[in-house]
Amino acid sequence: MREVDFDICVIGAGVAGASIAAYLGRHGFRVAVVEKDMREQDRIVGELMQPGGVTQLQEMGLGQALEGYDAQEITGYALFLRDQHFSIEYPGAQTGRGLRNGKLLQALRAELLAQKNITVLEGNAVSLTEADCVISGVQYIPKGADTTATVNAALTIVCDGMFSAFREKLSDTTKTVSSYFLGLLMKDCELPFPGHGHVIAAEPSPVLVYPVSSEETRVLIDFPSDQAPRKGEELTHYLRETIGSQMPKEIQPAYYRAVEEGKFRVMPNHLIPANPRLKAGAVLVGDSLNMRHPLTGGGMTVALTDVHNLADRLIAIRETFAQEQIEAAVAAFYETRYAANASINILADALYKVMSDPDLKEACYSYLQQGGKKSEVPLSLLSAINRDSNKLIQHFFAVAVHGAKRIILPHPTPANISRSYRMIRNAVHIISPLVLSQRPGMFTRATFSVAEKVFA
Ligand SMILES: Cc1cc2nc3c(=O)[nH]c(=O)nc-3n(C[C@H](O)[C@H](O)[C@H](O)COP(=O)(O)OP(=O)(O)OC[C@H]3O[C@@H](n4cnc5c(N)ncnc54)[C@H](O)[C@@H]3O)c2cc1C
């Protein structure tokens, strides 16, 4: 058994792991990174980085990871409902990026390989090691080997992604599969709104379309089921007939070519609220800690916000880096991360559920279409430029009230009053558990607990 000593051991060189290792490495930490596969991956996840995520990378001095591989600037969103559509620009001329996730990871990993105080160990992390109730590092099987090796570190940062093998050991959370995304890559597609994320409010479930390079456009088709769609003639027919007919006509030729080519990728969409358990010597970051529906493209932004938050706390104690200081830094990180990420987390699953309620979906589209603050503020929240979750709650209920008025006026009847009531009740049921899972302040908690009872 080989023993190696580091300040930090990072498990997983994905978006979270590679960026925290790179940032800490630059600040003088001796970092080991255990990653099971350093080769470029062809993934359908993490391909639209919101402006809030871009800002986090830039603030950590890692903005170069967005350069050199044809990432596309995203300037706003376009929304489609049947034959209507409109676009909304990100506020303040801020931009996101459409990119291939594999390219982004290789750019971040190049930074790891270039730093002398970072050691990249290719291998599969299999267990956390523990001494006197403190996690002291990780055991991993180096690539090509059949015995384990050990990394010892003062702090192990677990960033092993959505299928984390260590989540259960370090948190008490629930994991739900909300739906599946089926990903297709379109070539030479003329987008109706170039440089925009396209949200198609299709039936039965939304479709996302955005550029990931100058020649490739990603399509993500939501399947509202807890079972993965099975490849075969039935699925191809569904994609061609049910989904194809709802695609904007500019997109259809490239979409049908991609369907015929048949290179689909399927991924589960999880809801995993963060509920970490404090354990000396280890901390969870990224998807291993917290996941939300990818409809709003918030995952990388949450991961990078958490990376920045935790890393700055570690940098502040680097000189001494004593065990009690590390524990305090991890506790403070877990405590403060809710306020920073609540708006992104709530919006992601709330919007996904709104899309599956016909009245709320219509209300949302019509509300945003009014423009001004009614579209600017929601997009500033989606892009994570604005993290004010009270603003999110305010606009969420404004959508429901707007929808209720549309149903009731100008001719209120018992039937449409009752339909509006059902819609508002549904809105409360959608947002309430999401807000409560983000550990809000006492006042918000009390308000939502009462609202849940009133609309039970
Ligand atoms: C279908 C889908 C689409 C998405 N689209 C977007 C989007 O457009 N925008 C957005 O911001 N977010 C999106 N997300 C979410 C986003 O992909 C994640 O939030 C983000 O990738 C999390 O980063 P991470 O570092 O935690 O995990 P990952 O990036 O998945 O990295 C985990 C790393 O750990 C490694 N690893 C795993 N197990 C081990 C082990 N035992 N030993 C060693 N290494 C290990 C893996 O090889 C990998 O490199 C999407 C998610 C899904 C499911």
Short mmCIF file of C-alpha atoms and ligand atoms in Angstrom, two decimals:
data_model
loop_
_atom_site.label_atom_id
_atom_site.label_comp_id
_atom_site.label_asym_id
_atom_site.label_seq_id
_atom_site.Cartn_x
_atom_site.Cartn_y
_atom_site.Cartn_z
CA MET A 1 0.00 0.00 0.00
CA ARG A 2 1.40 3.42 -1.02
CA GLU A 3 0.88 6.42 1.24
CA VAL A 4 1.07 9.99 0.01
CA ASP A 5 0.52 13.18 1.97
CA PHE A 6 -1.36 16.22 0.75
CA ASP A 7 -3.23 19.20 2.17
CA ILE A 8 -6.23 18.43 0.03
CA CYS A 9 -7.48 15.34 -1.79
CA VAL A 10 -10.16 15.95 -4.41
CA ILE A 11 -12.22 13.00 -5.64
CA GLY A 12 -13.40 13.59 -9.20
CA ALA A 13 -12.06 16.04 -11.79
CA GLY A 14 -15.43 17.19 -13.14
CA VAL A 15 -16.64 20.79 -13.09
CA ALA A 16 -16.52 21.06 -9.29
CA GLY A 17 -13.42 18.93 -8.61
CA ALA A 18 -11.21 20.28 -11.38
CA SER A 19 -12.05 23.90 -10.60
CA ILE A 20 -11.55 23.65 -6.83
CA ALA A 21 -8.27 21.77 -7.29
CA ALA A 22 -7.04 24.34 -9.82
CA TYR A 23 -8.03 27.29 -7.63
CA LEU A 24 -6.54 25.83 -4.44
CA GLY A 25 -3.41 24.72 -6.29
CA ARG A 26 -2.84 28.30 -7.41
CA HIS A 27 -3.04 29.39 -3.81
CA GLY A 28 -0.21 27.10 -2.78
CA PHE A 29 -2.06 24.03 -1.49
CA ARG A 30 -0.58 20.59 -2.16
CA VAL A 31 -3.48 18.90 -3.90
CA ALA A 32 -4.07 15.32 -5.02
CA VAL A 33 -6.84 14.73 -7.54
CA VAL A 34 -8.21 11.20 -7.97
CA GLU A 35 -10.14 10.96 -11.24
CA LYS A 36 -11.30 7.68 -12.72
CA ASP A 37 -10.98 8.74 -16.36
CA MET A 38 -8.87 11.63 -17.60
CA ARG A 39 -9.86 11.15 -21.24
CA GLU A 40 -12.24 13.59 -22.91
CA GLN A 41 -15.82 12.40 -22.45
CA ASP A 42 -18.76 12.79 -24.81
CA ARG A 43 -21.43 13.92 -22.32
CA ILE A 44 -24.81 15.57 -22.68
CA VAL A 45 -24.67 17.21 -19.23
CA GLY A 46 -23.35 20.64 -18.32
CA GLU A 47 -23.36 22.30 -21.71
CA LEU A 48 -25.02 25.65 -21.02
CA MET A 49 -23.21 27.67 -18.41
CA GLN A 50 -25.31 30.52 -17.10
CA PRO A 51 -23.70 33.99 -16.74
CA GLY A 52 -23.60 33.46 -12.96
CA GLY A 53 -21.34 30.43 -13.51
CA VAL A 54 -19.12 32.29 -15.99
CA THR A 55 -18.65 35.05 -13.39
CA GLN A 56 -17.64 32.52 -10.72
CA LEU A 57 -15.01 30.98 -13.00
CA GLN A 58 -13.66 34.42 -13.94
CA GLU A 59 -13.52 35.58 -10.32
CA MET A 60 -11.44 32.50 -9.47
CA GLY A 61 -9.07 33.35 -12.34
CA LEU A 62 -10.21 30.29 -14.33
CA GLY A 63 -11.99 32.13 -17.13
CA GLN A 64 -9.47 30.76 -19.66
CA ALA A 65 -11.20 27.37 -19.32
CA LEU A 66 -13.96 28.82 -21.51
CA GLU A 67 -11.54 29.70 -24.33
CA GLY A 68 -9.96 27.84 -27.23
CA TYR A 69 -12.61 25.28 -28.22
CA ASP A 70 -15.37 27.18 -29.96
CA ALA A 71 -17.66 27.76 -26.93
CA GLN A 72 -20.59 29.95 -27.96
CA GLU A 73 -21.71 33.16 -26.26
CA ILE A 74 -25.30 32.93 -25.05
CA THR A 75 -27.03 36.29 -24.70
CA GLY A 76 -30.52 35.28 -23.62
CA TYR A 77 -33.43 32.89 -23.99
CA ALA A 78 -36.17 32.31 -26.56
CA LEU A 79 -39.48 30.80 -25.49
CA PHE A 80 -41.81 28.84 -27.73
CA LEU A 81 -45.41 27.86 -27.01
CA ARG A 82 -47.24 26.30 -29.96
CA ASP A 83 -46.95 28.88 -32.79
CA GLN A 84 -45.98 31.83 -30.54
CA HIS A 85 -42.48 32.82 -29.54
CA PHE A 86 -40.44 35.70 -28.12
CA SER A 87 -36.95 36.25 -26.74
CA ILE A 88 -35.54 37.80 -23.55
CA GLU A 89 -31.97 39.09 -23.20
CA TYR A 90 -29.81 38.53 -20.13
CA PRO A 91 -29.60 41.77 -18.12
CA GLY A 92 -26.53 43.99 -18.18
CA ALA A 93 -25.14 42.51 -21.40
CA GLN A 94 -23.88 39.52 -19.42
CA THR A 95 -23.29 36.30 -21.34
CA GLY A 96 -23.40 32.59 -20.68
CA ARG A 97 -21.65 29.91 -22.73
CA GLY A 98 -22.88 27.00 -24.79
CA LEU A 99 -20.10 24.41 -24.86
CA ARG A 100 -19.20 20.74 -24.99
CA ASN A 101 -18.84 19.57 -21.40
CA GLY A 102 -15.92 17.28 -22.30
CA LYS A 103 -13.99 20.26 -23.74
CA LEU A 104 -14.60 22.37 -20.64
CA LEU A 105 -13.38 19.56 -18.38
CA GLN A 106 -10.24 19.00 -20.46
CA ALA A 107 -9.51 22.76 -20.30
CA LEU A 108 -9.86 22.72 -16.50
CA ARG A 109 -7.82 19.52 -16.24
CA ALA A 110 -5.03 21.05 -18.37
CA GLU A 111 -4.71 23.61 -15.60
CA LEU A 112 -4.29 20.77 -13.05
CA LEU A 113 -1.61 19.06 -15.10
CA ALA A 114 0.27 22.36 -15.50
CA GLN A 115 0.58 23.05 -11.77
CA LYS A 116 3.58 21.57 -9.91
CA ASN A 117 1.78 21.28 -6.56
CA ILE A 118 -1.12 19.30 -8.02
CA THR A 119 -0.79 15.55 -8.44
CA VAL A 120 -3.34 13.92 -10.72
CA LEU A 121 -3.91 10.24 -9.93
CA GLU A 122 -5.97 8.39 -12.48
CA GLY A 123 -7.98 5.72 -10.71
CA ASN A 124 -11.27 4.79 -9.13
CA ALA A 125 -11.84 6.06 -5.57
CA VAL A 126 -13.35 3.16 -3.64
CA SER A 127 -13.48 4.19 0.02
CA LEU A 128 -12.77 6.98 2.43
CA THR A 129 -10.17 6.17 5.05
CA GLU A 130 -10.86 7.13 8.63
CA ALA A 131 -8.77 7.42 11.78
CA ASP A 132 -10.13 8.56 15.18
CA CYS A 133 -13.45 9.60 13.62
CA VAL A 134 -11.69 11.88 11.11
CA ILE A 135 -11.63 11.16 7.37
CA SER A 136 -7.95 10.95 6.57
CA GLY A 137 -8.08 10.45 2.81
CA VAL A 138 -9.14 7.97 0.20
CA GLN A 139 -8.35 4.54 -1.09
CA TYR A 140 -8.39 4.21 -4.85
CA ILE A 141 -7.53 1.63 -7.47
CA PRO A 142 -5.06 3.18 -9.90
CA LYS A 143 -5.98 2.71 -13.55
CA GLY A 144 -4.68 -0.63 -14.78
CA ALA A 145 -3.87 -1.88 -11.25
CA ASP A 146 -5.70 -4.47 -9.19
CA THR A 147 -4.71 -3.33 -5.72
CA THR A 148 -5.61 -0.16 -3.87
CA ALA A 149 -3.41 2.81 -3.12
CA THR A 150 -4.00 5.43 -0.42
CA VAL A 151 -3.94 9.20 -0.45
CA ASN A 152 -3.72 10.92 2.94
CA ALA A 153 -4.92 14.49 3.20
CA ALA A 154 -6.04 16.97 5.84
CA LEU A 155 -9.27 17.51 3.89
CA THR A 156 -10.94 15.28 1.30
CA ILE A 157 -13.24 17.19 -1.05
CA VAL A 158 -15.72 14.75 -2.58
CA CYS A 159 -16.78 15.85 -6.08
CA ASP A 160 -17.69 12.50 -7.65
CA GLY A 161 -20.84 13.75 -9.33
CA MET A 162 -24.43 12.58 -9.67
CA PHE A 163 -23.80 8.88 -9.00
CA SER A 164 -21.64 9.67 -5.96
CA ALA A 165 -20.41 6.66 -4.04
CA PHE A 166 -19.79 8.81 -0.95
CA ARG A 167 -22.97 10.92 -0.71
CA GLU A 168 -24.64 8.56 1.74
CA LYS A 169 -21.68 8.56 4.07
CA LEU A 170 -21.58 12.36 4.24
CA SER A 171 -25.21 13.43 3.99
CA ASP A 172 -28.78 12.47 4.87
CA THR A 173 -30.68 13.31 1.77
CA THR A 174 -33.37 11.95 -0.47
CA LYS A 175 -32.83 11.26 -4.13
CA THR A 176 -35.70 11.48 -6.62
CA VAL A 177 -35.59 10.99 -10.37
CA SER A 178 -37.88 13.76 -11.72
CA SER A 179 -37.58 12.73 -15.37
CA TYR A 180 -35.04 11.78 -18.05
CA PHE A 181 -33.34 13.93 -20.66
CA LEU A 182 -32.70 12.41 -24.05
CA GLY A 183 -29.89 14.25 -25.82
CA LEU A 184 -29.32 14.61 -29.54
CA LEU A 185 -26.64 16.61 -31.30
CA MET A 186 -27.78 18.53 -34.40
CA LYS A 187 -25.33 19.59 -37.08
CA ASP A 188 -25.64 22.76 -39.18
CA CYS A 189 -28.82 23.95 -37.49
CA GLU A 190 -30.13 27.46 -38.14
CA LEU A 191 -31.54 28.62 -34.83
CA PRO A 192 -34.49 31.02 -34.89
CA PHE A 193 -32.63 33.09 -32.25
CA PRO A 194 -28.87 32.60 -32.70
CA GLY A 195 -26.90 32.69 -29.45
CA HIS A 196 -29.96 31.95 -27.32
CA GLY A 197 -31.11 29.06 -25.20
CA HIS A 198 -34.41 27.88 -26.70
CA VAL A 199 -37.13 26.52 -24.40
CA ILE A 200 -39.92 24.81 -26.29
CA ALA A 201 -42.96 24.35 -24.07
CA ALA A 202 -43.88 21.13 -25.88
CA GLU A 203 -46.39 18.46 -24.88
CA PRO A 204 -46.01 16.42 -22.77
CA SER A 205 -42.82 17.99 -21.54
CA PRO A 206 -40.29 20.73 -22.42
CA VAL A 207 -37.48 20.56 -24.96
CA LEU A 208 -34.25 22.60 -24.72
CA VAL A 209 -32.16 23.63 -27.69
CA TYR A 210 -28.88 25.59 -27.57
CA PRO A 211 -25.62 25.90 -29.50
CA VAL A 212 -22.61 24.05 -28.08
CA SER A 213 -20.14 24.98 -30.84
CA SER A 214 -20.36 26.94 -34.08
CA GLU A 215 -21.46 23.74 -35.86
CA GLU A 216 -23.31 21.76 -33.20
CA THR A 217 -26.59 22.38 -31.43
CA ARG A 218 -27.75 20.36 -28.45
CA VAL A 219 -31.34 19.19 -28.10
CA LEU A 220 -32.50 17.86 -24.73
CA ILE A 221 -35.95 16.26 -24.74
CA ASP A 222 -37.58 15.71 -21.38
CA PHE A 223 -39.29 12.39 -20.59
CA PRO A 224 -41.58 12.79 -17.58
CA SER A 225 -41.11 9.32 -16.14
CA ASP A 226 -39.03 7.56 -13.52
CA GLN A 227 -38.11 4.94 -16.12
CA ALA A 228 -35.56 5.67 -18.84
CA PRO A 229 -36.97 5.71 -22.39
CA ARG A 230 -36.04 2.51 -24.25
CA LYS A 231 -34.27 2.85 -27.60
CA GLY A 232 -36.19 1.34 -30.49
CA GLU A 233 -38.72 2.01 -33.23
CA GLU A 234 -41.38 3.25 -30.80
CA LEU A 235 -39.01 5.89 -29.39
CA THR A 236 -37.85 6.97 -32.86
CA HIS A 237 -41.48 7.33 -33.91
CA TYR A 238 -42.22 9.43 -30.80
CA LEU A 239 -39.25 11.70 -31.46
CA ARG A 240 -40.16 12.07 -35.12
CA GLU A 241 -43.92 12.53 -34.83
CA THR A 242 -44.76 13.86 -31.36
CA ILE A 243 -41.69 15.99 -30.70
CA GLY A 244 -40.66 16.81 -34.29
CA SER A 245 -44.03 18.36 -35.10
CA GLN A 246 -43.67 20.74 -32.13
CA MET A 247 -40.17 21.92 -33.07
CA PRO A 248 -39.80 25.40 -34.59
CA LYS A 249 -39.76 24.92 -38.37
CA GLU A 250 -36.23 26.41 -38.74
CA ILE A 251 -34.93 23.62 -36.49
CA GLN A 252 -36.90 20.74 -37.99
CA PRO A 253 -34.55 19.74 -40.88
CA ALA A 254 -31.50 19.39 -38.60
CA TYR A 255 -33.63 17.77 -35.90
CA TYR A 256 -35.01 15.08 -38.24
CA ARG A 257 -31.48 14.36 -39.52
CA ALA A 258 -30.29 13.86 -35.93
CA VAL A 259 -33.24 11.57 -35.14
CA GLU A 260 -32.51 9.47 -38.23
CA GLU A 261 -28.83 9.27 -37.28
CA GLY A 262 -30.06 7.72 -34.02
CA LYS A 263 -27.20 8.72 -31.71
CA PHE A 264 -29.23 9.33 -28.57
CA ARG A 265 -27.90 9.70 -25.04
CA VAL A 266 -30.18 9.37 -22.03
CA MET A 267 -29.54 10.76 -18.54
CA PRO A 268 -31.69 10.83 -15.39
CA ASN A 269 -32.68 14.21 -13.95
CA HIS A 270 -32.43 14.14 -10.17
CA LEU A 271 -33.76 16.21 -7.36
CA ILE A 272 -31.33 15.93 -4.45
CA PRO A 273 -31.69 18.67 -1.84
CA ALA A 274 -28.50 19.29 0.12
CA ASN A 275 -28.54 17.90 3.63
CA PRO A 276 -24.91 17.35 4.56
CA ARG A 277 -23.75 15.72 7.75
CA LEU A 278 -20.68 17.31 9.30
CA LYS A 279 -17.81 14.83 9.26
CA ALA A 280 -14.32 15.94 10.20
CA GLY A 281 -11.85 15.68 7.32
CA ALA A 282 -14.35 15.58 4.43
CA VAL A 283 -16.77 17.78 2.54
CA LEU A 284 -19.18 17.28 -0.37
CA VAL A 285 -19.29 19.71 -3.31
CA GLY A 286 -21.10 19.68 -6.68
CA ASP A 287 -23.67 17.07 -7.68
CA SER A 288 -22.56 14.76 -4.89
CA LEU A 289 -23.98 17.36 -2.49
CA ASN A 290 -26.97 18.82 -4.30
CA MET A 291 -28.89 18.38 -7.57
CA ARG A 292 -31.84 20.07 -9.23
CA HIS A 293 -33.68 19.61 -12.54
CA PRO A 294 -31.38 20.66 -15.41
CA LEU A 295 -34.16 22.55 -17.24
CA THR A 296 -32.68 25.93 -16.23
CA GLY A 297 -29.03 24.91 -16.64
CA GLY A 298 -28.14 25.78 -13.04
CA GLY A 299 -25.98 22.81 -11.98
CA MET A 300 -22.56 24.10 -12.98
CA THR A 301 -23.34 27.52 -11.52
CA VAL A 302 -24.27 26.02 -8.15
CA ALA A 303 -21.15 23.82 -8.24
CA LEU A 304 -18.88 26.77 -9.08
CA THR A 305 -20.53 29.03 -6.49
CA ASP A 306 -19.90 26.35 -3.86
CA VAL A 307 -16.33 25.82 -5.05
CA HIS A 308 -15.64 29.55 -4.74
CA ASN A 309 -17.28 29.79 -1.32
CA LEU A 310 -15.49 26.78 0.19
CA ALA A 311 -12.11 27.46 -1.44
CA ASP A 312 -11.98 31.07 -0.21
CA ARG A 313 -12.62 29.85 3.33
CA LEU A 314 -9.77 27.33 3.01
CA ILE A 315 -7.42 29.89 1.47
CA ALA A 316 -8.06 32.18 4.45
CA ILE A 317 -6.64 29.53 6.85
CA ARG A 318 -3.93 28.11 4.59
CA GLU A 319 -0.95 29.21 6.72
CA THR A 320 -2.00 27.11 9.72
CA PHE A 321 -4.60 24.76 8.23
CA ALA A 322 -5.36 23.17 11.60
CA GLN A 323 -8.07 20.50 11.88
CA GLU A 324 -10.42 22.70 13.97
CA GLN A 325 -10.05 25.56 11.49
CA ILE A 326 -10.86 23.24 8.59
CA GLU A 327 -13.93 21.92 10.38
CA ALA A 328 -15.12 25.49 11.07
CA ALA A 329 -14.56 26.43 7.41
CA VAL A 330 -16.57 23.43 6.19
CA ALA A 331 -19.38 24.16 8.67
CA ALA A 332 -19.52 27.80 7.55
CA PHE A 333 -19.54 26.72 3.90
CA TYR A 334 -22.48 24.35 4.46
CA GLU A 335 -24.33 27.02 6.40
CA THR A 336 -23.87 29.87 3.90
CA ARG A 337 -24.34 27.98 0.64
CA TYR A 338 -28.16 27.81 0.93
CA ALA A 339 -28.63 31.57 0.62
CA ALA A 340 -26.29 31.69 -2.38
CA ASN A 341 -27.98 28.86 -4.29
CA ALA A 342 -31.62 28.81 -3.14
CA SER A 343 -32.93 30.90 -6.05
CA ILE A 344 -31.26 28.60 -8.62
CA ASN A 345 -32.41 25.41 -6.92
CA ILE A 346 -36.01 26.52 -6.34
CA LEU A 347 -36.43 27.94 -9.83
CA ALA A 348 -35.15 24.79 -11.56
CA ASP A 349 -37.71 22.37 -10.10
CA ALA A 350 -40.51 24.94 -9.80
CA LEU A 351 -40.25 25.81 -13.50
CA TYR A 352 -40.09 22.15 -14.45
CA LYS A 353 -43.33 21.50 -12.55
CA VAL A 354 -44.98 24.64 -13.95
CA MET A 355 -44.29 23.22 -17.40
CA SER A 356 -46.34 20.14 -16.60
CA ASP A 357 -49.41 22.11 -15.40
CA PRO A 358 -51.25 23.40 -18.52
CA ASP A 359 -52.76 26.47 -16.79
CA LEU A 360 -49.53 27.46 -15.03
CA LYS A 361 -47.55 26.93 -18.23
CA GLU A 362 -49.87 29.30 -20.16
CA ALA A 363 -49.75 31.79 -17.26
CA CYS A 364 -45.94 31.70 -17.14
CA TYR A 365 -45.57 32.24 -20.88
CA SER A 366 -48.08 35.09 -20.92
CA TYR A 367 -46.53 36.71 -17.81
CA LEU A 368 -43.02 36.71 -19.28
CA GLN A 369 -44.33 37.95 -22.62
CA GLN A 370 -45.44 41.20 -20.97
CA GLY A 371 -41.77 42.21 -20.88
CA GLY A 372 -40.15 44.88 -18.67
CA LYS A 373 -39.48 43.74 -15.10
CA LYS A 374 -41.82 40.76 -15.62
CA SER A 375 -39.31 39.15 -17.94
CA GLU A 376 -36.08 40.87 -16.85
CA VAL A 377 -36.21 39.80 -13.20
CA PRO A 378 -37.11 36.14 -13.86
CA LEU A 379 -34.28 35.91 -16.43
CA SER A 380 -31.83 37.58 -14.04
CA LEU A 381 -32.76 34.83 -11.53
CA LEU A 382 -32.45 32.04 -14.09
CA SER A 383 -29.04 33.32 -15.20
CA ALA A 384 -27.95 33.50 -11.52
CA ILE A 385 -26.97 37.14 -11.92
CA ASN A 386 -29.62 37.81 -9.28
CA ARG A 387 -29.74 35.39 -6.31
CA ASP A 388 -32.61 36.99 -4.39
CA SER A 389 -34.95 34.08 -3.62
CA ASN A 390 -37.62 36.48 -2.23
CA LYS A 391 -37.82 38.06 -5.69
CA LEU A 392 -38.23 34.59 -7.15
CA ILE A 393 -41.10 33.75 -4.78
CA GLN A 394 -42.72 37.10 -5.53
CA HIS A 395 -42.62 36.53 -9.32
CA PHE A 396 -43.71 32.91 -8.96
CA PHE A 397 -46.92 33.95 -7.19
CA ALA A 398 -47.38 36.90 -9.54
CA VAL A 399 -47.46 34.31 -12.37
CA ALA A 400 -50.14 32.31 -10.54
CA VAL A 401 -52.27 35.41 -9.87
CA HIS A 402 -51.81 36.54 -13.48
CA GLY A 403 -52.97 33.11 -14.62
CA ALA A 404 -55.96 33.17 -12.27
CA LYS A 405 -57.06 36.54 -13.64
CA ARG A 406 -56.73 35.27 -17.20
CA ILE A 407 -59.01 32.35 -16.37
CA ILE A 408 -61.60 34.28 -14.37
CA LEU A 409 -61.88 37.62 -16.19
CA PRO A 410 -63.91 39.06 -17.78
CA HIS A 411 -66.66 36.52 -17.02
CA PRO A 412 -66.25 34.90 -13.61
CA THR A 413 -68.17 31.63 -13.27
CA PRO A 414 -68.09 29.04 -10.47
CA ALA A 415 -66.23 26.69 -12.83
CA ASN A 416 -63.44 29.10 -13.75
CA ILE A 417 -63.12 30.40 -10.17
CA SER A 418 -62.66 26.82 -9.02
CA ARG A 419 -60.11 26.18 -11.82
CA SER A 420 -58.11 29.25 -10.76
CA TYR A 421 -58.20 28.14 -7.14
CA ARG A 422 -56.85 24.72 -8.17
CA MET A 423 -54.06 26.41 -10.11
CA ILE A 424 -53.05 28.60 -7.17
CA ARG A 425 -53.20 25.62 -4.83
CA ASN A 426 -50.99 23.70 -7.23
CA ALA A 427 -48.56 26.63 -7.32
CA VAL A 428 -48.30 26.54 -3.51
CA HIS A 429 -47.74 22.78 -3.56
CA ILE A 430 -45.02 23.15 -6.18
CA ILE A 431 -42.97 25.85 -4.54
CA SER A 432 -43.48 25.23 -0.85
CA PRO A 433 -41.37 22.05 -0.41
CA LEU A 434 -38.69 23.51 -2.66
CA VAL A 435 -38.44 26.68 -0.55
CA LEU A 436 -38.46 24.71 2.69
CA SER A 437 -35.66 22.42 1.46
CA GLN A 438 -33.39 25.48 1.13
CA ARG A 439 -33.36 26.19 4.86
CA PRO A 440 -35.05 29.61 4.65
CA GLY A 441 -35.30 32.09 7.53
CA MET A 442 -37.92 31.71 10.24
CA PHE A 443 -40.43 34.11 8.67
CA THR A 444 -40.39 32.38 5.25
CA ARG A 445 -40.58 28.98 6.90
CA ALA A 446 -43.61 29.99 8.96
CA THR A 447 -45.34 31.60 5.96
CA PHE A 448 -44.94 28.52 3.78
CA SER A 449 -45.97 26.16 6.55
CA VAL A 450 -49.20 28.16 6.95
CA ALA A 451 -49.74 28.35 3.15
CA GLU A 452 -49.36 24.56 2.91
CA LYS A 453 -52.07 24.11 5.54
CA VAL A 454 -54.43 26.68 3.98
CA PHE A 455 -54.12 25.06 0.54
CA ALA A 456 -53.94 21.49 1.81
C1 LIG B 1 -29.07 15.81 -18.68
C2 LIG B 1 -28.37 16.88 -17.90
C3 LIG B 1 -28.11 18.11 -18.49
C4 LIG B 1 -27.48 19.11 -17.76
N1 LIG B 1 -27.27 20.32 -18.34
C5 LIG B 1 -26.71 21.32 -17.64
C6 LIG B 1 -26.49 22.61 -18.22
O1 LIG B 1 -26.80 22.84 -19.38
N2 LIG B 1 -25.92 23.56 -17.46
C7 LIG B 1 -25.54 23.34 -16.16
O2 LIG B 1 -25.01 24.24 -15.52
N3 LIG B 1 -25.71 22.13 -15.60
C8 LIG B 1 -26.27 21.13 -16.29
N4 LIG B 1 -26.43 19.90 -15.73
C9 LIG B 1 -25.88 19.67 -14.37
C10 LIG B 1 -24.35 19.60 -14.43
O3 LIG B 1 -23.96 18.68 -15.41
C11 LIG B 1 -23.78 19.21 -13.09
O4 LIG B 1 -24.37 20.01 -12.08
C12 LIG B 1 -22.27 19.36 -13.03
O5 LIG B 1 -21.66 18.62 -14.04
C13 LIG B 1 -21.78 18.92 -11.65
O6 LIG B 1 -20.38 18.85 -11.61
P1 LIG B 1 -19.64 17.80 -10.68
O7 LIG B 1 -18.21 18.16 -10.76
O8 LIG B 1 -20.31 17.70 -9.39
O9 LIG B 1 -19.90 16.41 -11.41
P2 LIG B 1 -19.29 15.90 -12.79
O10 LIG B 1 -19.01 17.04 -13.68
O11 LIG B 1 -20.20 14.84 -13.24
O12 LIG B 1 -17.89 15.27 -12.36
C14 LIG B 1 -17.76 14.13 -11.55
C15 LIG B 1 -16.37 13.56 -11.81
O13 LIG B 1 -16.09 12.58 -10.85
C16 LIG B 1 -15.48 11.47 -11.49
N5 LIG B 1 -15.74 10.30 -10.65
C17 LIG B 1 -16.96 9.75 -10.37
N6 LIG B 1 -16.81 8.71 -9.53
C18 LIG B 1 -15.47 8.61 -9.26
C19 LIG B 1 -14.71 7.72 -8.47
N7 LIG B 1 -15.26 6.74 -7.75
N8 LIG B 1 -13.37 7.89 -8.46
C20 LIG B 1 -12.77 8.88 -9.17
N9 LIG B 1 -13.47 9.74 -9.94
C21 LIG B 1 -14.80 9.62 -9.98
C22 LIG B 1 -16.15 11.42 -12.85
O14 LIG B 1 -15.38 10.69 -13.79
C23 LIG B 1 -16.25 12.89 -13.18
O15 LIG B 1 -15.10 13.39 -13.83
C24 LIG B 1 -27.07 18.87 -16.42
C25 LIG B 1 -27.33 17.64 -15.83
C26 LIG B 1 -27.99 16.65 -16.55
C27 LIG B 1 -28.29 15.35 -15.88
#
